[in-house]
Amino acid sequence: MIVIKTMEEIMKMKQAGEILAACHKEIAKMIKPGISTMEIDKFAEKFMLDHGATPEQKGYHGYPFATCASVNDVICHGFPSKEMILKDGDIVTVDMVVNLNGWLADSAWSYGVGQVAPQTQKLLDVTKESMYKGIEKAVIGNRIGDISNAIQVYAEAEGFSVVRDFIGHGIGSEMHEEPQVPHYGPAGRGTRLKEGMVLTIEPMLNIGKYHAKVDPDGWTARTVDGSLSAQYEHTLAITADGPFLITKQT
Ligand code: MF3
Ligand code: CO
């Protein structure tokens, strides 16, 4: 069942999204060679608490941290660690979910550390743009497959692969609601988009093959071929005025 949100509920999610977006802006300034992903996690957790919000990922199905911090070949769900010290040329995806008064917002952002190689920068740029290609299709009357297909067509034309094993989702007072939002697949298929649906669009693109494997910790998902992976994620509402970005960074 897809839970349709009222404009009031969407505005509550937007308040959570503003805290999340502000937190990402601070993290962007912190990311430098020498910082650990645990420092970023601790900062994000405190930032949320200081703003009257809570980190929804912490304790979610036993996940132990406020953020996921996925470095280089890690696709998603990487554990923050004080041993994981970022170095020049790395990329790190910071993913977090803010809970403000029971309403959620979810956004992941990839960051280059120091000076990154041209191909790495292209991966970041194309992954971000692929998210926006999907968001453009998030309009009343389109179908989920229109979002999926726009992302896949663009990403593959630019020479990257789209991860299959992790997908976007509905969100509201629960982190994962219906519908599922794959970032690949045919246009014209799937659930028709209606006003008041709130979704995440969160493509993960790899330089090499799309295949993923999970570490023995049960969470950390990596590219099977060791290639770099990036991800950008926004939470957005389907409205009469088009897609409304709940996690927009200003
Ligand atoms: N933010 C993630 C998503 O897009 C959820 C991470 S899983 C968690 O669905 F366990 F860390 F919460
Ligand atoms: Co998400």
CSV table of C-alpha atoms and ligand atoms in Angstrom, one decimal:
chain,number,residue,atom,x,y,z
A,1,MET,CA,0.0,0.0,0.0
A,2,ILE,CA,1.3,3.4,-0.9
A,3,VAL,CA,0.8,6.0,1.8
A,4,ILE,CA,-0.3,9.4,0.2
A,5,LYS,CA,0.9,12.4,2.2
A,6,THR,CA,-1.0,15.6,2.7
A,7,MET,CA,0.7,18.9,2.0
A,8,GLU,CA,1.0,19.4,5.8
A,9,GLU,CA,2.8,16.1,6.1
A,10,ILE,CA,5.0,16.9,3.2
A,11,MET,CA,6.0,20.2,4.9
A,12,LYS,CA,6.8,18.3,8.1
A,13,MET,CA,9.1,16.1,6.0
A,14,LYS,CA,10.6,19.2,4.5
A,15,GLN,CA,11.6,20.4,7.9
A,16,ALA,CA,13.4,17.2,8.5
A,17,GLY,CA,14.9,17.6,5.1
A,18,GLU,CA,16.2,21.1,5.8
A,19,ILE,CA,18.1,19.8,8.8
A,20,LEU,CA,19.5,17.0,6.7
A,21,ALA,CA,20.5,19.3,3.9
A,22,ALA,CA,22.2,21.7,6.3
A,23,CYS,CA,24.1,18.8,7.8
A,24,HIS,CA,25.3,17.7,4.4
A,25,LYS,CA,26.6,21.3,3.7
A,26,GLU,CA,28.6,21.2,6.9
A,27,ILE,CA,30.0,17.7,6.1
A,28,ALA,CA,31.0,19.0,2.7
A,29,LYS,CA,33.3,21.5,4.5
A,30,MET,CA,34.7,18.8,6.8
A,31,ILE,CA,35.8,16.4,4.1
A,32,LYS,CA,39.5,16.6,3.7
A,33,PRO,CA,42.4,14.2,3.7
A,34,GLY,CA,43.1,13.0,7.3
A,35,ILE,CA,39.5,13.0,8.6
A,36,SER,CA,38.0,9.7,9.6
A,37,THR,CA,34.5,8.6,8.7
A,38,MET,CA,33.7,8.1,12.4
A,39,GLU,CA,34.4,11.9,13.0
A,40,ILE,CA,31.9,12.6,10.2
A,41,ASP,CA,29.4,10.2,11.8
A,42,LYS,CA,29.8,11.8,15.3
A,43,PHE,CA,29.4,15.3,13.8
A,44,ALA,CA,26.2,14.3,12.0
A,45,GLU,CA,24.6,12.6,15.0
A,46,LYS,CA,25.3,15.7,17.2
A,47,PHE,CA,24.0,18.0,14.5
A,48,MET,CA,20.7,16.1,14.3
A,49,LEU,CA,20.3,16.0,18.1
A,50,ASP,CA,21.3,19.7,18.4
A,51,HIS,CA,18.4,20.5,15.9
A,52,GLY,CA,15.8,18.5,17.9
A,53,ALA,CA,16.0,15.5,15.5
A,54,THR,CA,17.2,12.0,15.7
A,55,PRO,CA,19.3,9.7,13.4
A,56,GLU,CA,16.8,7.2,12.1
A,57,GLN,CA,19.4,4.8,10.7
A,58,LYS,CA,20.9,4.2,14.2
A,59,GLY,CA,19.2,0.9,15.4
A,60,TYR,CA,17.4,0.4,12.1
A,61,HIS,CA,17.4,-3.4,11.7
A,62,GLY,CA,20.4,-3.3,14.0
A,63,TYR,CA,22.4,-0.8,12.0
A,64,PRO,CA,24.8,0.6,14.6
A,65,PHE,CA,25.5,4.2,13.3
A,66,ALA,CA,23.9,7.5,12.5
A,67,THR,CA,25.4,7.5,9.0
A,68,CYS,CA,26.5,5.1,6.3
A,69,ALA,CA,30.0,6.1,5.1
A,70,SER,CA,30.9,4.2,2.0
A,71,VAL,CA,34.4,4.7,0.7
A,72,ASN,CA,35.7,4.0,-2.9
A,73,ASP,CA,34.5,0.5,-3.9
A,74,VAL,CA,31.9,0.4,-1.1
A,75,ILE,CA,28.5,0.9,-2.8
A,76,CYS,CA,26.4,1.6,0.3
A,77,HIS,CA,25.9,0.8,4.0
A,78,GLY,CA,29.6,1.1,4.9
A,79,PHE,CA,30.3,1.4,8.6
A,80,PRO,CA,31.9,4.6,9.8
A,81,SER,CA,35.2,3.9,11.5
A,82,LYS,CA,38.0,5.8,13.2
A,83,GLU,CA,40.4,3.6,11.3
A,84,MET,CA,38.9,4.7,8.0
A,85,ILE,CA,41.0,7.9,7.4
A,86,LEU,CA,40.1,9.6,4.2
A,87,LYS,CA,43.0,10.3,1.8
A,88,ASP,CA,43.6,12.4,-1.3
A,89,GLY,CA,41.7,11.0,-4.3
A,90,ASP,CA,39.2,8.9,-2.3
A,91,ILE,CA,35.4,9.3,-2.6
A,92,VAL,CA,33.0,8.8,0.2
A,93,THR,CA,29.2,8.6,0.2
A,94,VAL,CA,27.5,9.8,3.4
A,95,ASP,CA,23.9,8.6,3.7
A,96,MET,CA,21.6,9.6,6.6
A,97,VAL,CA,18.0,9.7,7.5
A,98,VAL,CA,16.7,12.5,9.8
A,99,ASN,CA,13.7,11.9,12.0
A,100,LEU,CA,12.0,15.2,13.1
A,101,ASN,CA,8.8,14.7,15.2
A,102,GLY,CA,8.2,11.3,13.5
A,103,TRP,CA,8.6,12.5,9.9
A,104,LEU,CA,11.6,11.4,7.9
A,105,ALA,CA,13.9,12.6,5.2
A,106,ASP,CA,16.7,10.6,3.5
A,107,SER,CA,19.6,11.9,1.5
A,108,ALA,CA,23.0,10.5,0.5
A,109,TRP,CA,25.8,12.5,-1.1
A,110,SER,CA,29.1,11.5,-2.5
A,111,TYR,CA,32.2,13.6,-1.9
A,112,GLY,CA,35.6,13.7,-3.5
A,113,VAL,CA,38.5,14.0,-1.0
A,114,GLY,CA,41.1,16.5,-2.0
A,115,GLN,CA,42.1,16.1,-5.6
A,116,VAL,CA,40.4,13.2,-7.4
A,117,ALA,CA,41.3,11.7,-10.7
A,118,PRO,CA,39.4,12.9,-13.8
A,119,GLN,CA,37.5,9.5,-14.2
A,120,THR,CA,36.5,9.7,-10.5
A,121,GLN,CA,35.2,13.2,-11.0
A,122,LYS,CA,33.2,12.1,-14.0
A,123,LEU,CA,31.7,9.2,-11.9
A,124,LEU,CA,30.6,11.8,-9.3
A,125,ASP,CA,29.2,14.2,-11.9
A,126,VAL,CA,27.4,11.6,-13.9
A,127,THR,CA,25.9,9.9,-10.8
A,128,LYS,CA,24.6,13.2,-9.6
A,129,GLU,CA,23.2,14.1,-13.0
A,130,SER,CA,21.6,10.7,-13.3
A,131,MET,CA,19.7,11.4,-10.1
A,132,TYR,CA,18.4,14.6,-11.5
A,133,LYS,CA,17.4,12.8,-14.8
A,134,GLY,CA,15.3,10.5,-12.7
A,135,ILE,CA,13.8,13.4,-10.6
A,136,GLU,CA,12.7,15.2,-13.8
A,137,LYS,CA,10.5,12.2,-14.5
A,138,ALA,CA,8.9,12.3,-11.1
A,139,VAL,CA,5.7,14.0,-12.2
A,140,ILE,CA,2.0,13.1,-11.9
A,141,GLY,CA,0.9,10.6,-14.6
A,142,ASN,CA,4.3,9.2,-15.3
A,143,ARG,CA,5.3,5.7,-14.0
A,144,ILE,CA,8.1,4.5,-11.7
A,145,GLY,CA,9.7,2.9,-14.8
A,146,ASP,CA,10.0,6.3,-16.4
A,147,ILE,CA,12.3,7.4,-13.5
A,148,SER,CA,14.2,4.1,-13.6
A,149,ASN,CA,14.8,4.2,-17.4
A,150,ALA,CA,15.9,7.8,-17.5
A,151,ILE,CA,18.6,7.1,-14.9
A,152,GLN,CA,19.8,3.9,-16.6
A,153,VAL,CA,19.9,5.3,-20.2
A,154,TYR,CA,21.9,8.3,-19.1
A,155,ALA,CA,24.3,6.4,-16.8
A,156,GLU,CA,25.1,3.7,-19.4
A,157,ALA,CA,25.5,6.2,-22.2
A,158,GLU,CA,28.2,7.8,-20.1
A,159,GLY,CA,29.9,4.5,-19.7
A,160,PHE,CA,28.9,3.6,-16.1
A,161,SER,CA,26.8,0.7,-14.7
A,162,VAL,CA,23.7,1.0,-12.5
A,163,VAL,CA,23.6,-1.1,-9.2
A,164,ARG,CA,20.6,-3.4,-9.2
A,165,ASP,CA,20.6,-4.7,-5.6
A,166,PHE,CA,19.8,-1.4,-3.9
A,167,ILE,CA,16.9,0.8,-4.9
A,168,GLY,CA,14.9,3.9,-4.0
A,169,HIS,CA,11.7,3.7,-2.0
A,170,GLY,CA,8.6,5.4,-0.6
A,171,ILE,CA,9.2,7.2,2.7
A,172,GLY,CA,7.2,9.1,5.3
A,173,SER,CA,6.9,8.1,8.9
A,174,GLU,CA,8.6,4.8,7.9
A,175,MET,CA,12.0,4.7,6.2
A,176,HIS,CA,11.0,2.1,3.7
A,177,GLU,CA,7.5,2.3,2.3
A,178,GLU,CA,6.0,1.3,-1.1
A,179,PRO,CA,6.7,1.8,-3.9
A,180,GLN,CA,10.1,0.4,-4.8
A,181,VAL,CA,12.1,2.7,-7.1
A,182,PRO,CA,14.7,0.8,-9.2
A,183,HIS,CA,17.3,2.8,-11.0
A,184,TYR,CA,17.2,0.6,-14.1
A,185,GLY,CA,14.5,-1.0,-16.3
A,186,PRO,CA,12.0,-0.2,-19.0
A,187,ALA,CA,10.0,3.0,-19.3
A,188,GLY,CA,6.2,3.0,-19.2
A,189,ARG,CA,6.0,0.3,-16.6
A,190,GLY,CA,5.2,0.2,-12.9
A,191,THR,CA,3.2,2.2,-10.5
A,192,ARG,CA,1.6,5.4,-11.8
A,193,LEU,CA,2.8,8.5,-9.9
A,194,LYS,CA,0.1,10.4,-8.0
A,195,GLU,CA,0.1,13.7,-6.1
A,196,GLY,CA,1.2,13.2,-2.5
A,197,MET,CA,3.6,10.2,-3.1
A,198,VAL,CA,7.0,10.8,-1.4
A,199,LEU,CA,9.9,8.8,-2.8
A,200,THR,CA,13.7,8.6,-2.7
A,201,ILE,CA,15.7,8.5,-5.9
A,202,GLU,CA,19.1,7.3,-5.1
A,203,PRO,CA,21.1,5.8,-8.0
A,204,MET,CA,24.4,4.0,-7.3
A,205,LEU,CA,26.7,4.0,-10.3
A,206,ASN,CA,29.9,1.9,-10.7
A,207,ILE,CA,32.9,2.5,-13.0
A,208,GLY,CA,33.0,-1.3,-13.7
A,209,LYS,CA,30.3,-3.9,-13.5
A,210,TYR,CA,27.1,-3.4,-11.5
A,211,HIS,CA,27.4,-6.5,-9.4
A,212,ALA,CA,27.5,-6.1,-5.6
A,213,LYS,CA,28.6,-8.3,-2.7
A,214,VAL,CA,28.1,-7.9,1.0
A,215,ASP,CA,31.0,-8.2,3.6
A,216,PRO,CA,30.8,-10.6,6.5
A,217,ASP,CA,29.6,-7.7,8.7
A,218,GLY,CA,26.3,-8.2,6.9
A,219,TRP,CA,26.0,-4.6,5.8
A,220,THR,CA,29.0,-3.2,3.8
A,221,ALA,CA,28.1,-3.6,0.1
A,222,ARG,CA,31.0,-3.5,-2.4
A,223,THR,CA,31.5,-3.7,-6.1
A,224,VAL,CA,32.5,-7.3,-7.0
A,225,ASP,CA,35.2,-6.1,-9.4
A,226,GLY,CA,36.7,-3.5,-6.9
A,227,SER,CA,35.7,-0.5,-9.1
A,228,LEU,CA,34.7,2.8,-7.6
A,229,SER,CA,31.0,3.5,-6.8
A,230,ALA,CA,29.2,6.7,-6.2
A,231,GLN,CA,25.6,7.6,-5.0
A,232,TYR,CA,23.4,10.7,-4.8
A,233,GLU,CA,20.0,10.5,-3.1
A,234,HIS,CA,17.2,13.0,-2.7
A,235,THR,CA,13.8,12.6,-1.0
A,236,LEU,CA,11.0,14.3,-3.1
A,237,ALA,CA,7.3,14.7,-3.2
A,238,ILE,CA,5.1,14.3,-6.3
A,239,THR,CA,3.1,17.5,-6.5
A,240,ALA,CA,0.9,19.4,-8.9
A,241,ASP,CA,3.8,21.8,-9.4
A,242,GLY,CA,6.2,18.9,-10.2
A,243,PRO,CA,8.8,17.2,-8.1
A,244,PHE,CA,9.3,19.0,-4.7
A,245,LEU,CA,12.8,18.3,-3.3
A,246,ILE,CA,12.5,17.7,0.5
A,247,THR,CA,16.2,17.4,0.9
A,248,LYS,CA,17.3,20.2,-1.3
A,249,GLN,CA,20.6,21.9,-0.4
A,250,THR,CA,20.5,25.7,-0.7
B,1,MF3,N1,19.3,5.6,3.8
B,1,MF3,C1,19.3,4.3,3.3
B,1,MF3,C2,18.3,4.1,2.2
B,1,MF3,O1,18.3,4.8,1.3
B,1,MF3,C3,19.1,3.3,4.4
B,1,MF3,C4,20.3,2.8,5.0
B,1,MF3,S1,20.1,1.3,5.8
B,1,MF3,C5,20.4,1.7,7.4
B,1,MF3,O2,17.4,3.3,2.2
B,1,MF3,F1,20.2,0.6,8.0
B,1,MF3,F2,21.5,2.2,7.5
B,1,MF3,F3,19.4,2.5,7.8
B,2,CO,CO,17.2,6.0,1.0
